[in-house]
Coordinates of C-alpha atoms and ligand atoms in Angstrom, one line a residue:
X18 CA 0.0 0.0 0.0
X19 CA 1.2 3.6 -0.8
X20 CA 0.6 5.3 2.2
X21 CA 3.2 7.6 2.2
X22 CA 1.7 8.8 -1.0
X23 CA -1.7 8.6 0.1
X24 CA -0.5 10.7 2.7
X25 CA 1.2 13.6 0.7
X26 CA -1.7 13.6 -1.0
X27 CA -4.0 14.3 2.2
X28 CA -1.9 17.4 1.9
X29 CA -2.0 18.1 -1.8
X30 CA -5.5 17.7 -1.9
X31 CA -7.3 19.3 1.0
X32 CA -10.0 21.9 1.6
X33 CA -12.5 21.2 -1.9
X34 CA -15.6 21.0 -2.5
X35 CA -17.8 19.0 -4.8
X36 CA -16.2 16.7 -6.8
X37 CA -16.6 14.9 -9.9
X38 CA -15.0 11.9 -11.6
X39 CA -14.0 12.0 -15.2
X40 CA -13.6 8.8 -16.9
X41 CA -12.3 8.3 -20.6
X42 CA -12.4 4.5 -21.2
X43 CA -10.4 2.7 -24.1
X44 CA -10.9 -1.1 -24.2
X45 CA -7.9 -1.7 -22.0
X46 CA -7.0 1.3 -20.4
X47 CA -8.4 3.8 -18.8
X48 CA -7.8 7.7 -18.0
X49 CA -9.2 9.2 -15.0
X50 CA -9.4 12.5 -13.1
X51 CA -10.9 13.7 -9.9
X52 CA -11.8 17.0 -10.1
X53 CA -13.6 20.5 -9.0
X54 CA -16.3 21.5 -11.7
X55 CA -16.2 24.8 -10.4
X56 CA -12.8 25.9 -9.7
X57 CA -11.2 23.6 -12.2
X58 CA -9.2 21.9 -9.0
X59 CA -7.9 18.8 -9.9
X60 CA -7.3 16.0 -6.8
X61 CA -6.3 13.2 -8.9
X62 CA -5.4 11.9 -12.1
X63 CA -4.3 9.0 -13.4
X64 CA -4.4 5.9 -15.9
X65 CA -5.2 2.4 -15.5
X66 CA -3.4 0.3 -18.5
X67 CA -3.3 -3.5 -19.9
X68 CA -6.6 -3.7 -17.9
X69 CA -7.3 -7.6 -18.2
X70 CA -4.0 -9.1 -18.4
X71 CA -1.9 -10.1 -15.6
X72 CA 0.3 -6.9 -16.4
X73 CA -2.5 -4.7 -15.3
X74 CA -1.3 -1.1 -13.9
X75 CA -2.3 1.6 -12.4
X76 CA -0.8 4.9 -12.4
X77 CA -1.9 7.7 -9.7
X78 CA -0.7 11.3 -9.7
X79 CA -1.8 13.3 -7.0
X80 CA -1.6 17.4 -7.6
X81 CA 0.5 18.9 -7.0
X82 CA 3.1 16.4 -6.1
X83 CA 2.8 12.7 -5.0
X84 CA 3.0 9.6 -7.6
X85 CA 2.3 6.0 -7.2
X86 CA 2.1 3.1 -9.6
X87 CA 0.1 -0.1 -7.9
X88 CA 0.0 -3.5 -10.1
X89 CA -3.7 -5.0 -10.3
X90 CA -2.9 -8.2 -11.8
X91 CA -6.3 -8.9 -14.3
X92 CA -7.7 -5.5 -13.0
X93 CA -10.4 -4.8 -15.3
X94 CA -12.4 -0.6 -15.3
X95 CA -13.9 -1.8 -12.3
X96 CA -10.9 -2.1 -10.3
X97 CA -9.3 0.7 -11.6
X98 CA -12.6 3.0 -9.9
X99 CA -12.7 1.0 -7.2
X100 CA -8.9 1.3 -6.3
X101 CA -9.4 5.0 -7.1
X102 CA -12.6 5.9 -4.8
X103 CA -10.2 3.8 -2.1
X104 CA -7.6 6.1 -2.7
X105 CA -9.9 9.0 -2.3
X106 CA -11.4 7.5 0.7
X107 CA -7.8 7.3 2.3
X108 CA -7.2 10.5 1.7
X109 CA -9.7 11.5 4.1
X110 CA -11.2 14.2 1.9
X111 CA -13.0 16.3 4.2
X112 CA -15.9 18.3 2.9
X113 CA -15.5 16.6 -0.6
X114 CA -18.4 15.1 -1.8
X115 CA -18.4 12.7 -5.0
X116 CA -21.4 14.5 -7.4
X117 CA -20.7 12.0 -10.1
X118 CA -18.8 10.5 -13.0
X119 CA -18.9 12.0 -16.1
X120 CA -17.8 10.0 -19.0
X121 CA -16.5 10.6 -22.6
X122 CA -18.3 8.4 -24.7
X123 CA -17.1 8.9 -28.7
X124 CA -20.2 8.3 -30.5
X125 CA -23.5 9.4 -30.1
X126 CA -24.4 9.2 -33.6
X127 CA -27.8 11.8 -34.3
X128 CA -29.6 11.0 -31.3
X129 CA -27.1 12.6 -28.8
X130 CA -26.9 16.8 -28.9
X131 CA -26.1 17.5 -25.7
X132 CA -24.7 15.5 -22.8
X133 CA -26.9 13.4 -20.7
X134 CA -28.0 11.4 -17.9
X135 CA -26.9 8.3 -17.9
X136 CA -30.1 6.0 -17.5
X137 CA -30.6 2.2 -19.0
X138 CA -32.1 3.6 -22.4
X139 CA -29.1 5.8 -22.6
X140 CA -26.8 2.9 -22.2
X141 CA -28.9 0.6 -24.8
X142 CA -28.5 3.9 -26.8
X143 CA -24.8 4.2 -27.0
X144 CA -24.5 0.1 -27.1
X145 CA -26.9 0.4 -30.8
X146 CA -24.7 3.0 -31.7
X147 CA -21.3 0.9 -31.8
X148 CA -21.7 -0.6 -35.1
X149 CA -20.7 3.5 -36.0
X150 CA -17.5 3.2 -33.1
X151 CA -16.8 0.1 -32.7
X152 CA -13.5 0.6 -30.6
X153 CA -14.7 3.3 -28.6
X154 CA -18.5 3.4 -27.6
X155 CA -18.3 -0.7 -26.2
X156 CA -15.2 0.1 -24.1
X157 CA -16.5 3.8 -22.8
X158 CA -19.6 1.6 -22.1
X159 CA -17.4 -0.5 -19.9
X160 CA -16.4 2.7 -17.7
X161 CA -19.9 3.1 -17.5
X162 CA -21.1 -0.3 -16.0
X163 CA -17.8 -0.2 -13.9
X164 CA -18.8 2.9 -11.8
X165 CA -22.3 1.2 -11.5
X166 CA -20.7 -1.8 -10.0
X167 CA -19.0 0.2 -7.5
X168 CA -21.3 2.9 -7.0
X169 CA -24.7 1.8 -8.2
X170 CA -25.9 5.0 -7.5
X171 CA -24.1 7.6 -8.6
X172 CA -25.6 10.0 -11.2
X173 CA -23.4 10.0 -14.3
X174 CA -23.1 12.0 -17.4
X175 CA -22.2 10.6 -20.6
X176 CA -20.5 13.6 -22.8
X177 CA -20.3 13.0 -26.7
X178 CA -17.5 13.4 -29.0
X179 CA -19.5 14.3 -31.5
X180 CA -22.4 16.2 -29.9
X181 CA -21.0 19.3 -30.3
X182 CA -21.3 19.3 -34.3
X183 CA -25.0 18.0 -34.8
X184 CA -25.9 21.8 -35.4
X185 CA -24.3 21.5 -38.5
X186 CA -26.3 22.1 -41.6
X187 CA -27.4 18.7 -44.0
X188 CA -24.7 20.9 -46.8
X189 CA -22.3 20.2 -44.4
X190 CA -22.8 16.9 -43.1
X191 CA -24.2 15.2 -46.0
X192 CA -22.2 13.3 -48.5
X193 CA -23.0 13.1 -52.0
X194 CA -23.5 9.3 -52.0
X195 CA -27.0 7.5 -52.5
X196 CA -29.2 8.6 -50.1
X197 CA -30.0 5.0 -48.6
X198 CA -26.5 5.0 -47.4
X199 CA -27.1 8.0 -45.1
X200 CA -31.1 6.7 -44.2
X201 CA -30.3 2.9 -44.4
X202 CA -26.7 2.9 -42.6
X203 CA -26.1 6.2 -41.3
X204 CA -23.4 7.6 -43.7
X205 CA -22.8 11.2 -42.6
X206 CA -20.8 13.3 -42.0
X207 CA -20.2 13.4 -37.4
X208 CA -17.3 15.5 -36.7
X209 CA -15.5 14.4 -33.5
X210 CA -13.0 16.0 -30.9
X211 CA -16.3 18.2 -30.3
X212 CA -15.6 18.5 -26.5
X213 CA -12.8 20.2 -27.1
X214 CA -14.2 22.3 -30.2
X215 CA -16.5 23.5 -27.9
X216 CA -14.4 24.0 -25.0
X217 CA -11.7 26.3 -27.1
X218 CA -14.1 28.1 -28.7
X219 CA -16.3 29.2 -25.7
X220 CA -12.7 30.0 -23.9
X221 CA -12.2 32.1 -26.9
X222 CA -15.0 34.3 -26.7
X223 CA -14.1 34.4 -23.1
X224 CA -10.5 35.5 -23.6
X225 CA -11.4 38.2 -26.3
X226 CA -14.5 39.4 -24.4
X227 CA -17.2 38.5 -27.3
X228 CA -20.5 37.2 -26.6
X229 CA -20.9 33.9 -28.6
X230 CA -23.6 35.3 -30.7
X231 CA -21.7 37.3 -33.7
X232 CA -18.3 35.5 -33.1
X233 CA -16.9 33.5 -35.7
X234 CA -14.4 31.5 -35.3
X235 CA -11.9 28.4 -36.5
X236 CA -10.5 26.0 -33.7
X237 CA -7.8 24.0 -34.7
X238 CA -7.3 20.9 -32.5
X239 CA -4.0 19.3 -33.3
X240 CA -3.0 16.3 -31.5
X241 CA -2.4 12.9 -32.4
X242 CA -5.4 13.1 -34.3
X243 CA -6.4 16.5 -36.3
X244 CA -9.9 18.3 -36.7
X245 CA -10.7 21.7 -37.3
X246 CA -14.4 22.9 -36.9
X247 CA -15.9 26.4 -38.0
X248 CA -18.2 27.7 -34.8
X249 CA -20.4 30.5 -35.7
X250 CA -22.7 31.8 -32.8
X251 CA -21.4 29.5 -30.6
X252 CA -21.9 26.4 -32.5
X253 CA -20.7 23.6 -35.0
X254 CA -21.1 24.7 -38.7
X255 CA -18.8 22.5 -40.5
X256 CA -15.8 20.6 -39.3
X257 CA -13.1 18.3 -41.2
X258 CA -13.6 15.3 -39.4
X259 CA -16.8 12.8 -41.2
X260 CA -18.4 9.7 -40.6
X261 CA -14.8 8.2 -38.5
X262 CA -12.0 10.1 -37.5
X263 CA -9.9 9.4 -40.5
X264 CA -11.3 12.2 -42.9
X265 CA -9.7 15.4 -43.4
X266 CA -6.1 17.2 -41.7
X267 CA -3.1 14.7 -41.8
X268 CA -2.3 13.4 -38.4
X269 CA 0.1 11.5 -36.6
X270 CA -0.5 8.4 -38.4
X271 CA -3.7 9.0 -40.0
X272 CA -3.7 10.3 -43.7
X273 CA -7.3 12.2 -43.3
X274 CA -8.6 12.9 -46.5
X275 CA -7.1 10.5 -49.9
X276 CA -8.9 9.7 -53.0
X277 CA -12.1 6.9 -52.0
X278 CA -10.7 5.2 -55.8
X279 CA -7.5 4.4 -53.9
X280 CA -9.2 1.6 -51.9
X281 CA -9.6 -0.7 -55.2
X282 CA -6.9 0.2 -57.0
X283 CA -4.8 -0.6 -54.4
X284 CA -6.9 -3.7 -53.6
X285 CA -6.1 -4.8 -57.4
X286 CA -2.7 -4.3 -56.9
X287 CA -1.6 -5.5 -53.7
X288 CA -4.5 -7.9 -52.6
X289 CA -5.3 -6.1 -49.2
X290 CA -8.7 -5.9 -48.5
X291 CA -10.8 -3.3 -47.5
X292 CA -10.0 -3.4 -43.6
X293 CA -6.4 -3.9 -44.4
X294 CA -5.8 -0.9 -46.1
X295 CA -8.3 1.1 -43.2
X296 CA -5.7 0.3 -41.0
X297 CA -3.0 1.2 -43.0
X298 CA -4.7 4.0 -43.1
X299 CA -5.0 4.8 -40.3
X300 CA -1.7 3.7 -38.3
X301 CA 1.0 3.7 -40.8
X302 CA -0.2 7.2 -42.8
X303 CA 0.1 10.4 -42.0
X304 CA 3.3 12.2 -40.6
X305 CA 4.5 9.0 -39.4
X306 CA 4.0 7.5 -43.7
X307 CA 5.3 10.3 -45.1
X308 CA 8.3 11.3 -43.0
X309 CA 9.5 8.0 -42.1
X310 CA 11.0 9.2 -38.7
X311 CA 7.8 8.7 -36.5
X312 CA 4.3 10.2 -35.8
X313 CA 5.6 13.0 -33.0
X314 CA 5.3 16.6 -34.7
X315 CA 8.6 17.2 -32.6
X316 CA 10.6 14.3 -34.2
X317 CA 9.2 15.2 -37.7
X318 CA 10.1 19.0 -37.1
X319 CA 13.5 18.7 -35.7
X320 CA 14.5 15.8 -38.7
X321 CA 13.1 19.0 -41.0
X322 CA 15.6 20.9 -39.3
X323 CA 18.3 18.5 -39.8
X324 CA 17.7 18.6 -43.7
X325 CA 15.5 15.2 -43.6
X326 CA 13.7 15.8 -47.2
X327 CA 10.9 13.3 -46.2
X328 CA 10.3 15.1 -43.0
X329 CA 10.4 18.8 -44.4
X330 CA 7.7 17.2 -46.5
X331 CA 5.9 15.9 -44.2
X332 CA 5.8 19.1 -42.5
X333 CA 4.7 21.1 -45.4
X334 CA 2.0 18.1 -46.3
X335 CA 0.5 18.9 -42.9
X336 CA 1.1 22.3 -43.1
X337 CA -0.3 23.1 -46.2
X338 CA -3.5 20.7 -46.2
X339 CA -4.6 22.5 -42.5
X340 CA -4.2 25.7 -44.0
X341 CA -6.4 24.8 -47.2
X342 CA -8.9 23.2 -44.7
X343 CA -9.3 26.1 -42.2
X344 CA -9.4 28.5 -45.9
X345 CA -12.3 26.4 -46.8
X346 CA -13.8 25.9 -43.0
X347 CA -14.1 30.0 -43.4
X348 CA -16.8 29.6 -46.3
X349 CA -19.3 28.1 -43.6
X350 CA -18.6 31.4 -41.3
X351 CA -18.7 33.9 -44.3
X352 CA -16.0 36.5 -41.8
X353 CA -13.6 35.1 -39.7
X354 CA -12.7 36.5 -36.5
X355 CA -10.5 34.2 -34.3
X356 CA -8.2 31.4 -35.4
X357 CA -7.6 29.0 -32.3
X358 CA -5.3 26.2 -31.8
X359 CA -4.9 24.0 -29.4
X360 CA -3.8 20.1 -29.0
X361 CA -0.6 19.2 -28.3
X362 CA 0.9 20.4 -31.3
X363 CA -1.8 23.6 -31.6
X364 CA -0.6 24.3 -27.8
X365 CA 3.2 23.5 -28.0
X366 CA 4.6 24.0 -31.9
X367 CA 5.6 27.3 -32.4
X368 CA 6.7 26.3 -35.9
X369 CA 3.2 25.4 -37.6
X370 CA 1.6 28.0 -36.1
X371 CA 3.7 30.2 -38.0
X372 CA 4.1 28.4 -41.2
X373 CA -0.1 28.6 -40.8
X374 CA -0.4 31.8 -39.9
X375 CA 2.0 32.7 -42.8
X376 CA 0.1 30.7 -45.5
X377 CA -3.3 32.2 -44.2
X378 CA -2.2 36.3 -44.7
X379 CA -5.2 36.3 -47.3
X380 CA -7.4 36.1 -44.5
X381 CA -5.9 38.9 -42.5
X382 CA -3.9 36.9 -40.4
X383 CA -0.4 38.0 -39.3
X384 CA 2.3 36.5 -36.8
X385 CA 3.4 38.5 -33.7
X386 CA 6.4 36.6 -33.8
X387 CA 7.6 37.3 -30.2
X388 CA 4.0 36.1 -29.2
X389 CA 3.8 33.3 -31.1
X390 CA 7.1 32.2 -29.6
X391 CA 6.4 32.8 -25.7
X392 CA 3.1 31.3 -25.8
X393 CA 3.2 27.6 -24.7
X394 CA 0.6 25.3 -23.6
X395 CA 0.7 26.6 -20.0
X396 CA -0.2 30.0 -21.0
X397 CA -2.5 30.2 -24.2
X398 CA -3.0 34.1 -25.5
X399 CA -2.8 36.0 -28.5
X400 CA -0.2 35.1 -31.4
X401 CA -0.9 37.5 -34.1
X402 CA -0.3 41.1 -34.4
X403 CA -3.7 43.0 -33.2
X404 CA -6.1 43.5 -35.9
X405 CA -9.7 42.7 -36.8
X406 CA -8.9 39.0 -37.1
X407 CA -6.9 37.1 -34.7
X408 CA -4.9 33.8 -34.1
X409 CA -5.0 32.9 -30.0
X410 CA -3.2 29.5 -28.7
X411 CA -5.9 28.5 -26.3
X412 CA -4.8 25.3 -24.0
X413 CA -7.6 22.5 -24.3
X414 CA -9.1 20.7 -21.2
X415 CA -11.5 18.1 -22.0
X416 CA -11.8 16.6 -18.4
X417 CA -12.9 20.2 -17.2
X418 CA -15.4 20.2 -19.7
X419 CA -16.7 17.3 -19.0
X420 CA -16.9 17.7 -15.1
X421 CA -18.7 20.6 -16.0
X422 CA -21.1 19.2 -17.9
X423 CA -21.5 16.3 -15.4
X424 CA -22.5 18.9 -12.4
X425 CA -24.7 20.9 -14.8
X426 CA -26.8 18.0 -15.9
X427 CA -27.3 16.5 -12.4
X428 CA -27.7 19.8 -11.0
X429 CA -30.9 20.0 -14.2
X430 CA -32.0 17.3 -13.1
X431 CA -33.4 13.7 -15.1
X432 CA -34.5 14.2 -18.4
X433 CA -36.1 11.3 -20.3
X434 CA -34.7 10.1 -23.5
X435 CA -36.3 7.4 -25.9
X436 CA -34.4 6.3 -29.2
X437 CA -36.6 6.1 -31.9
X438 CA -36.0 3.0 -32.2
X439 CA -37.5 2.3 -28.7
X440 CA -40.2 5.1 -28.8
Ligands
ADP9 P1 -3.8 13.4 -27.9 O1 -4.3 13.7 -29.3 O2 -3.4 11.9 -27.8 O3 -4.6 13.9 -26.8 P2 -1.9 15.5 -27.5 O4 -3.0 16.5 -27.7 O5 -1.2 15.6 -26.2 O6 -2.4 14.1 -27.8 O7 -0.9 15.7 -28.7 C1 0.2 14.9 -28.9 C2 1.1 15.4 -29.9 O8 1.5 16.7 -29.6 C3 2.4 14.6 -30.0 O9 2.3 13.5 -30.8 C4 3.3 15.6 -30.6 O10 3.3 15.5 -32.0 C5 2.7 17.0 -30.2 N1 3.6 17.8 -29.4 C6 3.6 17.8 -28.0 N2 4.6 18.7 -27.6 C7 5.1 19.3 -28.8 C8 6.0 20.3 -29.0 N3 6.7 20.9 -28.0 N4 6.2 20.6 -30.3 C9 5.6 20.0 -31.3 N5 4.7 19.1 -31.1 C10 4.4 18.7 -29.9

């Protein structure tokens, strides 16, 4: 037992109030935080990995300071928020109270706009809706059904990826395919990353003192994956991301958007099939296909440095196609007022903000250089000199947004919700 850790983290952690419990579940891991809606306080955070094998791990970090790793040999989600509400419980966290757990679940598919209750039709919900994430919504279910094990009656919040980006208009989620592919098997355009999307943009307005309604604005969440989204009046209008996360920017290993025709003629040529060459890509495209040196914009950008011609191109690859996307996002705003990136590359890379910025002048975009430099992901700010339209760095957090939306919904109160397929 870690006590001496549990104990610095008595001390780290003291004196909050409500709390809530953010859960992002993969199908053998899962990341967690304990947190203050209100003030943004974070308690805990942590990951639970190889859940289901022998090698089963759990990493806690208490803030400020304290770290422990404890081994839960075949540990499944359920130990992991078990081990995790002990650890809390040790901690002796007077005056804290657990409000609930709020979980991002990836696909809600049309029937999800907002986040929710968690209830069983929700849960039936988000089960029908797997055949559309078939990684993700099963194991975010599983984080789910965990915290009901342990805490049967705890209100929780399920918070869509895509949610955010059902207010955008049929022109900009439709594809033009038959139309019984979109009313027989749901092909349409979602848009994902939308927690953050919203959580940017909304910061945004905050930062810059605009009221939602009238701002227009392009976020630019750059991670390992890559979406950008036009929000116009506070909401989704159009984003790069379609029916799975593999349209649109390059990412880390993901081309986004290639010809559909490649998929046969590359079928005919190598005999791959059609889940083969998904994969490929999805895991060996993107910066990490074209530059040969890995998937980490740091890696590509320093090999760039060092005269590596497949990671200069690389660079400009990603470079030039996020440009061309946010260009085109613009049409859907009709003014732009605020470019915003965030991510781990948006928040941290210096050097494609300003090869961005520089491509995007057109729009009335210009680097402060000295700006762009100094801001980092702790600080977030403005990165382009002042002028009617601006580019801020604006640090994402996607737990916060989702604690958020956890106490708000409770604090609403149960609202009913019937699929159509069970109304
Ligand atoms: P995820 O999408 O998995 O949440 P992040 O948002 O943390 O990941 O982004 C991870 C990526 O951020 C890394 O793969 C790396 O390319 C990029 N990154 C992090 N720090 C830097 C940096 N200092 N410069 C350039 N890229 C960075």
């Amino acid at each position: 037992m870690p006590a001496t850790t549990a104990s610095s983290g008595r001390a780290a952690a003291g004196g909050s109030g409500d709390l809530v419990l953010v859960l992002n579940s993969g199908s053998s891991s899962v990341k967690f935080a304990l947190l203050v809606p209100g003030s943004g306080e974070r308690l805990m955070g942590g990951i639970g990995e190889r859940l289901g094998t022998p090698e089963a791990l759990l990493r806690v970090q208490w803030f400020p300071a304290a770290a422990v790793e404890e081994r839960l040999p075949g540990g499944t989600h359920q130990a992991v928020v078990a081990r995790v509400l002990d650890y809390l419980a040790e901690a002796g966290q007077a005056g804290a109270r657990l409000l609930g757990a709020g979980h991002r679940v990836v696909h809600g598919g049309e029937w999800f706009t907002s986040s929710i209750r968690v209830d069983d039709a929700v849960i039936a919900a988000v089960r029908s809706l797997s055949h559309l994430a078939p990684l993700h919504n099963p194991a975010n279910l599983a984080g789910i059904e965990a915290v009901r094990a342990v805490l049967p009656d705890l209100p929780q919040v399920a918070v869509f990826d895509t949610a955010f980006h059902q207010t955008m208009p049929p022109h900009a989620f439709r594809y033009a395919v038959p139309e019984e592919w979109y009313t027989e098997h749901g092909v349409r355009r979602y848009g994902f990353h939308g927690t953050s999307h919203r959580f940017v943009s909304e910061q945004a307005a905050s930062m810059l003192a605009r009221p939602p309604g009238g701002f227009r604005l392009v976020t630019a969440h750059l991670g390992n994956g890559c979406s950008a989204t036009a929000v116009r009046d506070g909401v989704s209008v159009d984003t790069t991301m379609g029916l799975t996360p593999l349209e649109g920017l390059v990412m880390g290993t993901r081309s986004g958007d290639v010809d559909p025709g490649l998929l046969s003629y590359l079928a005919g040529r190598t005999g791959l099939n059609a889940d083969e060459l998904t994969r490929a890509l999805n895991v060996d495209s993107g910066l990490e296909g074209l530059s040969g040196v890995g998937h980490d914009m740091r890696t590509v950008v320093a090999a760039a440095a060092g005269g590596n011609e497949r990671a200069r191109l690389a660079l400009e690859v990603f470079v030039h196609r996020l440009s061309k996307a946010i260009a085109g996002l613009v049409v859907g705003l009709q003014r732009l007022d605020a470019l915003v990136f965030t991510g781990g590359i948006g928040e941290n890379s210096a050097v494609v903000r300003s090869l961005v910025l520089g491509r995007l002048g057109f729009l009335g975009l210009a680097e402060d250089v000295r700006a762009n430099a100094d801001h980092g992901r702790r600080t977030g700010g403005r990165i382009s000199v002042a002028g009617p339209v601006l580019a801020l760095v604006v640090p994402t957090d996607e737990e916060l947004l989702i604690a958020r939306d956890t106490a708000r919904v409770i604090a609403a109160g149960r609202r009913s919700f019937a699929t159509p397929m069970m109304s």
